[in-house]
Short mmCIF file of C-alpha atoms and ligand atoms in Angstrom, two decimals:
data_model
loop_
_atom_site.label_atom_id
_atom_site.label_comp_id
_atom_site.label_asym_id
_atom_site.label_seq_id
_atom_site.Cartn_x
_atom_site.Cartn_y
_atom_site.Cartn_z
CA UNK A 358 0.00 0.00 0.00
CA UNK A 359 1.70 3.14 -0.95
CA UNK A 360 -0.09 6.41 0.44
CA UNK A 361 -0.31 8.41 -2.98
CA UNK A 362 -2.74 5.86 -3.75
CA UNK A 363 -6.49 5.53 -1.61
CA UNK A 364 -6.92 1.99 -0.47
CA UNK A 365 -9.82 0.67 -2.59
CA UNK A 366 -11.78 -2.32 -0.83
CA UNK A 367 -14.54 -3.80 -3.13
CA UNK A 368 -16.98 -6.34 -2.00
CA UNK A 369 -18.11 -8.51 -4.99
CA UNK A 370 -21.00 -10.26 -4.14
CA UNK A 371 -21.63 -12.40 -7.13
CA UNK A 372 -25.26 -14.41 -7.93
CA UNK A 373 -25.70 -14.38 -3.44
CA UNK A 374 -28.15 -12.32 -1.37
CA UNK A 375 -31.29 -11.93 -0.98
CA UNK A 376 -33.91 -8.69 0.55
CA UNK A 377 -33.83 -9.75 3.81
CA UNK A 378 -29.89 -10.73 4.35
CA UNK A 379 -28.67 -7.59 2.17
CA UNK A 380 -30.59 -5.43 4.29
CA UNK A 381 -29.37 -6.65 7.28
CA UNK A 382 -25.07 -6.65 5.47
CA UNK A 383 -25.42 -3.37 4.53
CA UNK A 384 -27.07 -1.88 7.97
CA UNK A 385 -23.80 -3.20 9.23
CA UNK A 386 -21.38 -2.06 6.61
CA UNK A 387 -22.71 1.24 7.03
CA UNK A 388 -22.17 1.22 11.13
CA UNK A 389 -18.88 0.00 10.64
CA UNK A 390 -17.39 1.85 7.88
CA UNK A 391 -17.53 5.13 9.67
CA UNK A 392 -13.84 3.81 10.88
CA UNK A 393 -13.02 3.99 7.22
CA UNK A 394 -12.39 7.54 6.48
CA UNK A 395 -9.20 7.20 4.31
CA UNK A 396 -10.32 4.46 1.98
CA UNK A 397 -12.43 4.08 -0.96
CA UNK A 398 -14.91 1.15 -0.12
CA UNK A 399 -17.54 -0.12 -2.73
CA UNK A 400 -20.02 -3.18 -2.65
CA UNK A 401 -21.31 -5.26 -6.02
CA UNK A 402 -24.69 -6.68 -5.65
CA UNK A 403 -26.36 -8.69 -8.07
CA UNK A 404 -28.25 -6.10 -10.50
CA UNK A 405 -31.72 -6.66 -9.06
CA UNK A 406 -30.58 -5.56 -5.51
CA UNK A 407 -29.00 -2.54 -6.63
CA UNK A 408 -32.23 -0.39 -6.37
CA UNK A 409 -32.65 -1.75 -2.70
CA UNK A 410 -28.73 -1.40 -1.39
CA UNK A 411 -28.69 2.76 -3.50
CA UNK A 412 -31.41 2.99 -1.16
CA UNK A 413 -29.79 1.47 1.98
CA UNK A 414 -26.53 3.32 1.41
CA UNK A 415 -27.69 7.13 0.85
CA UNK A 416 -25.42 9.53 2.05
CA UNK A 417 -23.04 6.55 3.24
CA UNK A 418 -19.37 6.48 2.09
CA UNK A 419 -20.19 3.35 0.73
CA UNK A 420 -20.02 2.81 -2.40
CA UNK A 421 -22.37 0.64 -5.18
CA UNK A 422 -20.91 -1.38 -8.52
CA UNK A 423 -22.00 -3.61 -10.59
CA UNK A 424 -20.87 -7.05 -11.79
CA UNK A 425 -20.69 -7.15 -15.19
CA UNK A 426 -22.42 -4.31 -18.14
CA UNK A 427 -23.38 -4.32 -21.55
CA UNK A 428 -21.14 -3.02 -24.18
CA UNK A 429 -24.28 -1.76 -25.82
CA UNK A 430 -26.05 1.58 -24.85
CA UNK A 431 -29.42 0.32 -25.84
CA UNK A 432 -31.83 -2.19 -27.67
CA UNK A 433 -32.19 -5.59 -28.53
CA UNK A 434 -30.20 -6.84 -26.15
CA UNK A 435 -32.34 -9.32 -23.96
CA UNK A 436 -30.74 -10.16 -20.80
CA UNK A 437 -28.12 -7.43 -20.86
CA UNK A 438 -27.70 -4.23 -18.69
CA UNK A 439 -26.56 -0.89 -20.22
CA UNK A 440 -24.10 1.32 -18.43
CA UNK A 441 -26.28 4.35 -18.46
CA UNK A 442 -29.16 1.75 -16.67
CA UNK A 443 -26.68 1.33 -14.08
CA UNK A 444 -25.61 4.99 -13.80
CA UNK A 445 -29.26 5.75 -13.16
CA UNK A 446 -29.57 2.95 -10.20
CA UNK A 447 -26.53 4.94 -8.23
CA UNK A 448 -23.86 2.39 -9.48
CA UNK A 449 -19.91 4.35 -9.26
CA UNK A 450 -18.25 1.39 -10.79
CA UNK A 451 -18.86 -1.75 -12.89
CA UNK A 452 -16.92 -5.03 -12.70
CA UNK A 453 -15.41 -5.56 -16.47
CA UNK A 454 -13.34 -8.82 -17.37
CA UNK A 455 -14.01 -11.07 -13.87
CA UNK A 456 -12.73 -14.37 -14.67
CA UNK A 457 -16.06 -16.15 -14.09
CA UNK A 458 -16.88 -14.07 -16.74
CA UNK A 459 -14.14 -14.88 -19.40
CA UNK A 460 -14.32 -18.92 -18.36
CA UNK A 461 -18.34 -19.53 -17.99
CA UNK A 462 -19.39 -16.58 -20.42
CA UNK A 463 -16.42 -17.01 -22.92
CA UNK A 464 -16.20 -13.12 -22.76
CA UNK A 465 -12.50 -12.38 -24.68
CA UNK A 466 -10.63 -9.86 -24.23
CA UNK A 467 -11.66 -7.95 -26.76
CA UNK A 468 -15.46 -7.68 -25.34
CA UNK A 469 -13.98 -7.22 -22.40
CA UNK A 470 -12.20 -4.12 -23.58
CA UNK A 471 -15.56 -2.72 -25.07
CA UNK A 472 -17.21 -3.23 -21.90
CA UNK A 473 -14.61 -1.27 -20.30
CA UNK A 474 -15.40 1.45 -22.41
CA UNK A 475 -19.11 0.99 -22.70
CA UNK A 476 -18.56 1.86 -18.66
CA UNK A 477 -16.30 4.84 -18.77
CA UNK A 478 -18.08 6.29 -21.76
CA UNK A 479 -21.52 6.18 -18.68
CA UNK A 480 -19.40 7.70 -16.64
CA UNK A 481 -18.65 4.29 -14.59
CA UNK A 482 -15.54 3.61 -13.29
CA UNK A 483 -14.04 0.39 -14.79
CA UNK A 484 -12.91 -1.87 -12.38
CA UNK A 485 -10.73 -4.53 -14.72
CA UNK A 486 -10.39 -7.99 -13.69
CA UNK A 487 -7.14 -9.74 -15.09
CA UNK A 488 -5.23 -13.30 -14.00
CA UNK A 489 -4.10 -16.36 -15.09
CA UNK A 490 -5.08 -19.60 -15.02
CA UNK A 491 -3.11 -22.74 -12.65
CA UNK A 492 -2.41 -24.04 -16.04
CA UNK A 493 -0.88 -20.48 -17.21
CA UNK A 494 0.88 -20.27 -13.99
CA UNK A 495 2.62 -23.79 -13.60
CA UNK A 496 3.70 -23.08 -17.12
CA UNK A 497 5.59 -19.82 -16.38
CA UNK A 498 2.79 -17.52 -18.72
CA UNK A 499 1.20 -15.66 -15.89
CA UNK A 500 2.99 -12.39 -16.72
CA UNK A 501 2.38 -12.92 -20.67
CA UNK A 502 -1.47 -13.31 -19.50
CA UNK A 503 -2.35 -10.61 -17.41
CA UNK A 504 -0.26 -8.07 -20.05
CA UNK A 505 -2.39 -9.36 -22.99
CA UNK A 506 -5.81 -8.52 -20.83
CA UNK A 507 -4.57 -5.16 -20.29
CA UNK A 508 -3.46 -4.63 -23.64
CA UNK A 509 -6.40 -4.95 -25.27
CA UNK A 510 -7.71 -2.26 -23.05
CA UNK A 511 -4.07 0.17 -23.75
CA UNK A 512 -4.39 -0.53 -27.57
CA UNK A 513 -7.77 0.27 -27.92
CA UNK A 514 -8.64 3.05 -25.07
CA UNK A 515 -5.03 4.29 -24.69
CA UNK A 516 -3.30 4.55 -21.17
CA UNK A 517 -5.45 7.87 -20.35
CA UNK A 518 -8.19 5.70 -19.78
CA UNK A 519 -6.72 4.06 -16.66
CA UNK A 520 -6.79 7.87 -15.41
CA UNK A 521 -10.61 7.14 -14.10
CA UNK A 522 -10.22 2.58 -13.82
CA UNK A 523 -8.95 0.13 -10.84
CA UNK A 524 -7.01 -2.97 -12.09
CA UNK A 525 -8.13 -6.32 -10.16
CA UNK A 526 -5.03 -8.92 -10.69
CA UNK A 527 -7.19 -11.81 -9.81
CA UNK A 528 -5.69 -15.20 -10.17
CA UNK A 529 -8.07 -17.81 -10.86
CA UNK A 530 -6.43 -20.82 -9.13
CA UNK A 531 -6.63 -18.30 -6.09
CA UNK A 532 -10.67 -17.44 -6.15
CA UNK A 533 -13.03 -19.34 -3.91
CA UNK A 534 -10.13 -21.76 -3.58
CA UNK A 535 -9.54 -21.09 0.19
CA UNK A 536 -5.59 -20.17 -1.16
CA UNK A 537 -4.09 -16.66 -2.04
CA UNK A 538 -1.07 -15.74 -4.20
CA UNK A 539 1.54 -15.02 -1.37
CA UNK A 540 2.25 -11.29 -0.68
CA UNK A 541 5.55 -11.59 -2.79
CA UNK A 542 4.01 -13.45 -5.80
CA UNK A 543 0.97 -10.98 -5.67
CA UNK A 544 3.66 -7.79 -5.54
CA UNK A 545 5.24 -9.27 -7.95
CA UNK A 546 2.28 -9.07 -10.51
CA UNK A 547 0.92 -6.24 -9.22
CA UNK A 548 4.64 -4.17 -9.96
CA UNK A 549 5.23 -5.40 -13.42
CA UNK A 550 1.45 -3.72 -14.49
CA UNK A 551 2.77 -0.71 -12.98
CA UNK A 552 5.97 -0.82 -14.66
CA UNK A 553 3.80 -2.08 -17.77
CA UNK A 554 1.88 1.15 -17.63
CA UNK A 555 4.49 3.53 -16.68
CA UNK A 556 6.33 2.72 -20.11
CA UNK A 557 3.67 4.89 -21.48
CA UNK A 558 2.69 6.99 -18.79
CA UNK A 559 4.62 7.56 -15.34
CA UNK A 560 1.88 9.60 -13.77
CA UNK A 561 -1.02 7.32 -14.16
CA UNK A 562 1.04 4.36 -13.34
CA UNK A 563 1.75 6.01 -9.99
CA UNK A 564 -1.93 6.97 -9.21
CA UNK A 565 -3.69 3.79 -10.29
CA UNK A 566 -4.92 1.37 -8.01
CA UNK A 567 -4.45 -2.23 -8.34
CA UNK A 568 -5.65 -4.58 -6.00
CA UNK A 569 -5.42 -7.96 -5.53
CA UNK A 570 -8.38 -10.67 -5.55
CA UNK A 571 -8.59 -14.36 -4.94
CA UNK A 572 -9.46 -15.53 -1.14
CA UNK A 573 -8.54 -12.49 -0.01
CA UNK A 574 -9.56 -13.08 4.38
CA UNK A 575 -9.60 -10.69 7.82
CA UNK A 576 -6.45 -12.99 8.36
CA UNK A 577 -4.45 -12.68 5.04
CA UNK A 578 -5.14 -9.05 4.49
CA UNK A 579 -2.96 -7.14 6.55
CA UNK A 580 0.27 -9.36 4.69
CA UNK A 581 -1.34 -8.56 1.63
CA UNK A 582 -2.04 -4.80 1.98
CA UNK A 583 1.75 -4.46 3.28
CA UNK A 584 3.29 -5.12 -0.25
CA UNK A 585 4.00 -1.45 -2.22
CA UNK A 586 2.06 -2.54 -5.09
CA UNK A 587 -1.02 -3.61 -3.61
CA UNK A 588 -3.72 -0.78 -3.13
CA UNK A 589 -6.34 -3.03 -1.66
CA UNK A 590 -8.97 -6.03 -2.99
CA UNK A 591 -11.59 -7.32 -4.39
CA UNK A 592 -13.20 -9.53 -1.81
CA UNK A 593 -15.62 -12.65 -2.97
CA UNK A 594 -16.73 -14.99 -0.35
CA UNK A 595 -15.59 -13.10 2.69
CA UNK A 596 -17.64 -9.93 1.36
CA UNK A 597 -20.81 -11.79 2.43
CA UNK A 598 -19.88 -11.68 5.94
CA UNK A 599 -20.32 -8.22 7.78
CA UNK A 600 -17.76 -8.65 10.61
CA UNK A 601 -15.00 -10.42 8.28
CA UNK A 602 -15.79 -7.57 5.43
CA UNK A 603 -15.12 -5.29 7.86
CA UNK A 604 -11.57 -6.82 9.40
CA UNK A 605 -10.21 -6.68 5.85
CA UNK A 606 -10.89 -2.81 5.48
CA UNK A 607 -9.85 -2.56 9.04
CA UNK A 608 -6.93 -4.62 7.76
CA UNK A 609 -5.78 -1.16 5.01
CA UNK A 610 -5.04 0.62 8.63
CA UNK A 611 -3.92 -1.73 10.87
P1 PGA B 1651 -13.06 -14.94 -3.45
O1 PGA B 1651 -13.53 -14.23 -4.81
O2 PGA B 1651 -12.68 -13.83 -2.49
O3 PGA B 1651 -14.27 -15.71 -2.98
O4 PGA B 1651 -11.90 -15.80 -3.78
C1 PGA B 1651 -12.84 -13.11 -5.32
C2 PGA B 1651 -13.44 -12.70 -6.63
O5 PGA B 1651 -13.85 -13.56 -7.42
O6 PGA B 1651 -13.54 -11.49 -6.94
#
């Protein structure tokens, strides 16, 4: 965690919750997060609960995304979401590129790159997902990976666009898997996209956040958040749970 950089602590709540049970999360995110003053902290509901948790969070620092967005802006599109829909519904940021995404959904990385823009075009804040597979990683390609998801973003939106967008280095042998890239191997990743997008611009590579995802705990997170590179997370399973939710932002100021 480097303090030019806001610790950004996202909650991604994937297809879980329900009235009742988000009701009762997000009375207790709100209570806690007062603590939080210094950090940037955002939750993803599924899209029919966003209408109930914009209304639950008014005038809290919390702050609402969404999981996934449509790279169109409007029509016949059946099942899809548009970025200006979730604009509307109070969303700040939108989830572009998570791996359950790419590997159930067979999104590539070039839809993932429109969606991206289909976000920031709304006004959204992108919050791109990259990481490698076990496979990619046993065979040494987890660097070549996560540079050719972000590429496809730098060649098509150019490296202003990370201005305004939080990188998510998210390896998928990590998520749900009750394991976490150590603190060294996440740094490691998380430097080399910094140095990746200093090459083209120093400034932006400085400011951006990237945080780290994959069974991310109250009891790794402090280890994590220590490492320079590492601005925060993106929390799956754990997010579900007030009190743990809460340890891991507790966890940016320890
Ligand atoms: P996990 O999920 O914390 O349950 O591993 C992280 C994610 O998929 O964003």
């Amino acid at each position: 965690m480097s303090p030019v950089r806001p610790a950004f602590v996202a909650g991604n709540w994937k297809m879980n919750g329900a009235l009742a049970t988000n009701a009762a999360l997000l009375e207790k995110l709100r209570a806690g997060l007062s603590v939080c003053k210094t950090m940037e902290v955002a939750v993803f509901p599924p899209f029919p609960y966003l209408d109930q948790a914009a209304r639950l969070l008014s005038g809290a620092t919390l702050a609402l995304g969404a999981q996934d967005v449509s790279i169109h802006a409007a029509g016949a599109y059946t099942g899809e979401v548009a970025a200006t829909m979730l604009v509307e519904f109070g969303c700040r940021h939108a989830l572009v590129g998570h791996s359950e995404r790419r590997s159930l959904h067979q999104e590539t990385d070039a839809l993932v790159a429109q969606k991206f823009g289909a976000a920031q075009a709304a006004g959204l804040i992108p919050v791109l997902c990259l990481g490698e597979t076990l496979a990619e990683r046993q065979v040494g390609e987890t660097l070549t990976v996560v540079m050719r998801q972000l590429e496809a973003v730098l060649a098509r939106y150019g490296v202003h666009s990370l201005a305004n967008a939080v990188l998510a280095y998210e390896p998928v042998w990590a998520i749900g898997a009750g394991r976490t890239a150590t603190p060294e191997a996440a740094q490691a990743v998380h430097l080399a996209l910094r140095q990746q997008v200093a090459l083209r611009d120093a400034a932006i590579a400085e400011k951006l956040r990237i945080v780290y995802g994959g069974s991310v705990k109250a009891d790794n997170a402090a280890q994590l958040f220590a490492a320079p590179d590492i601005d925060g997370a993106l929390v799956g399973g754990a997010a579900l749970n007030a009190d743990e939710f809460l340890a891991i932002c507790r966890a940016v100021n320890p």
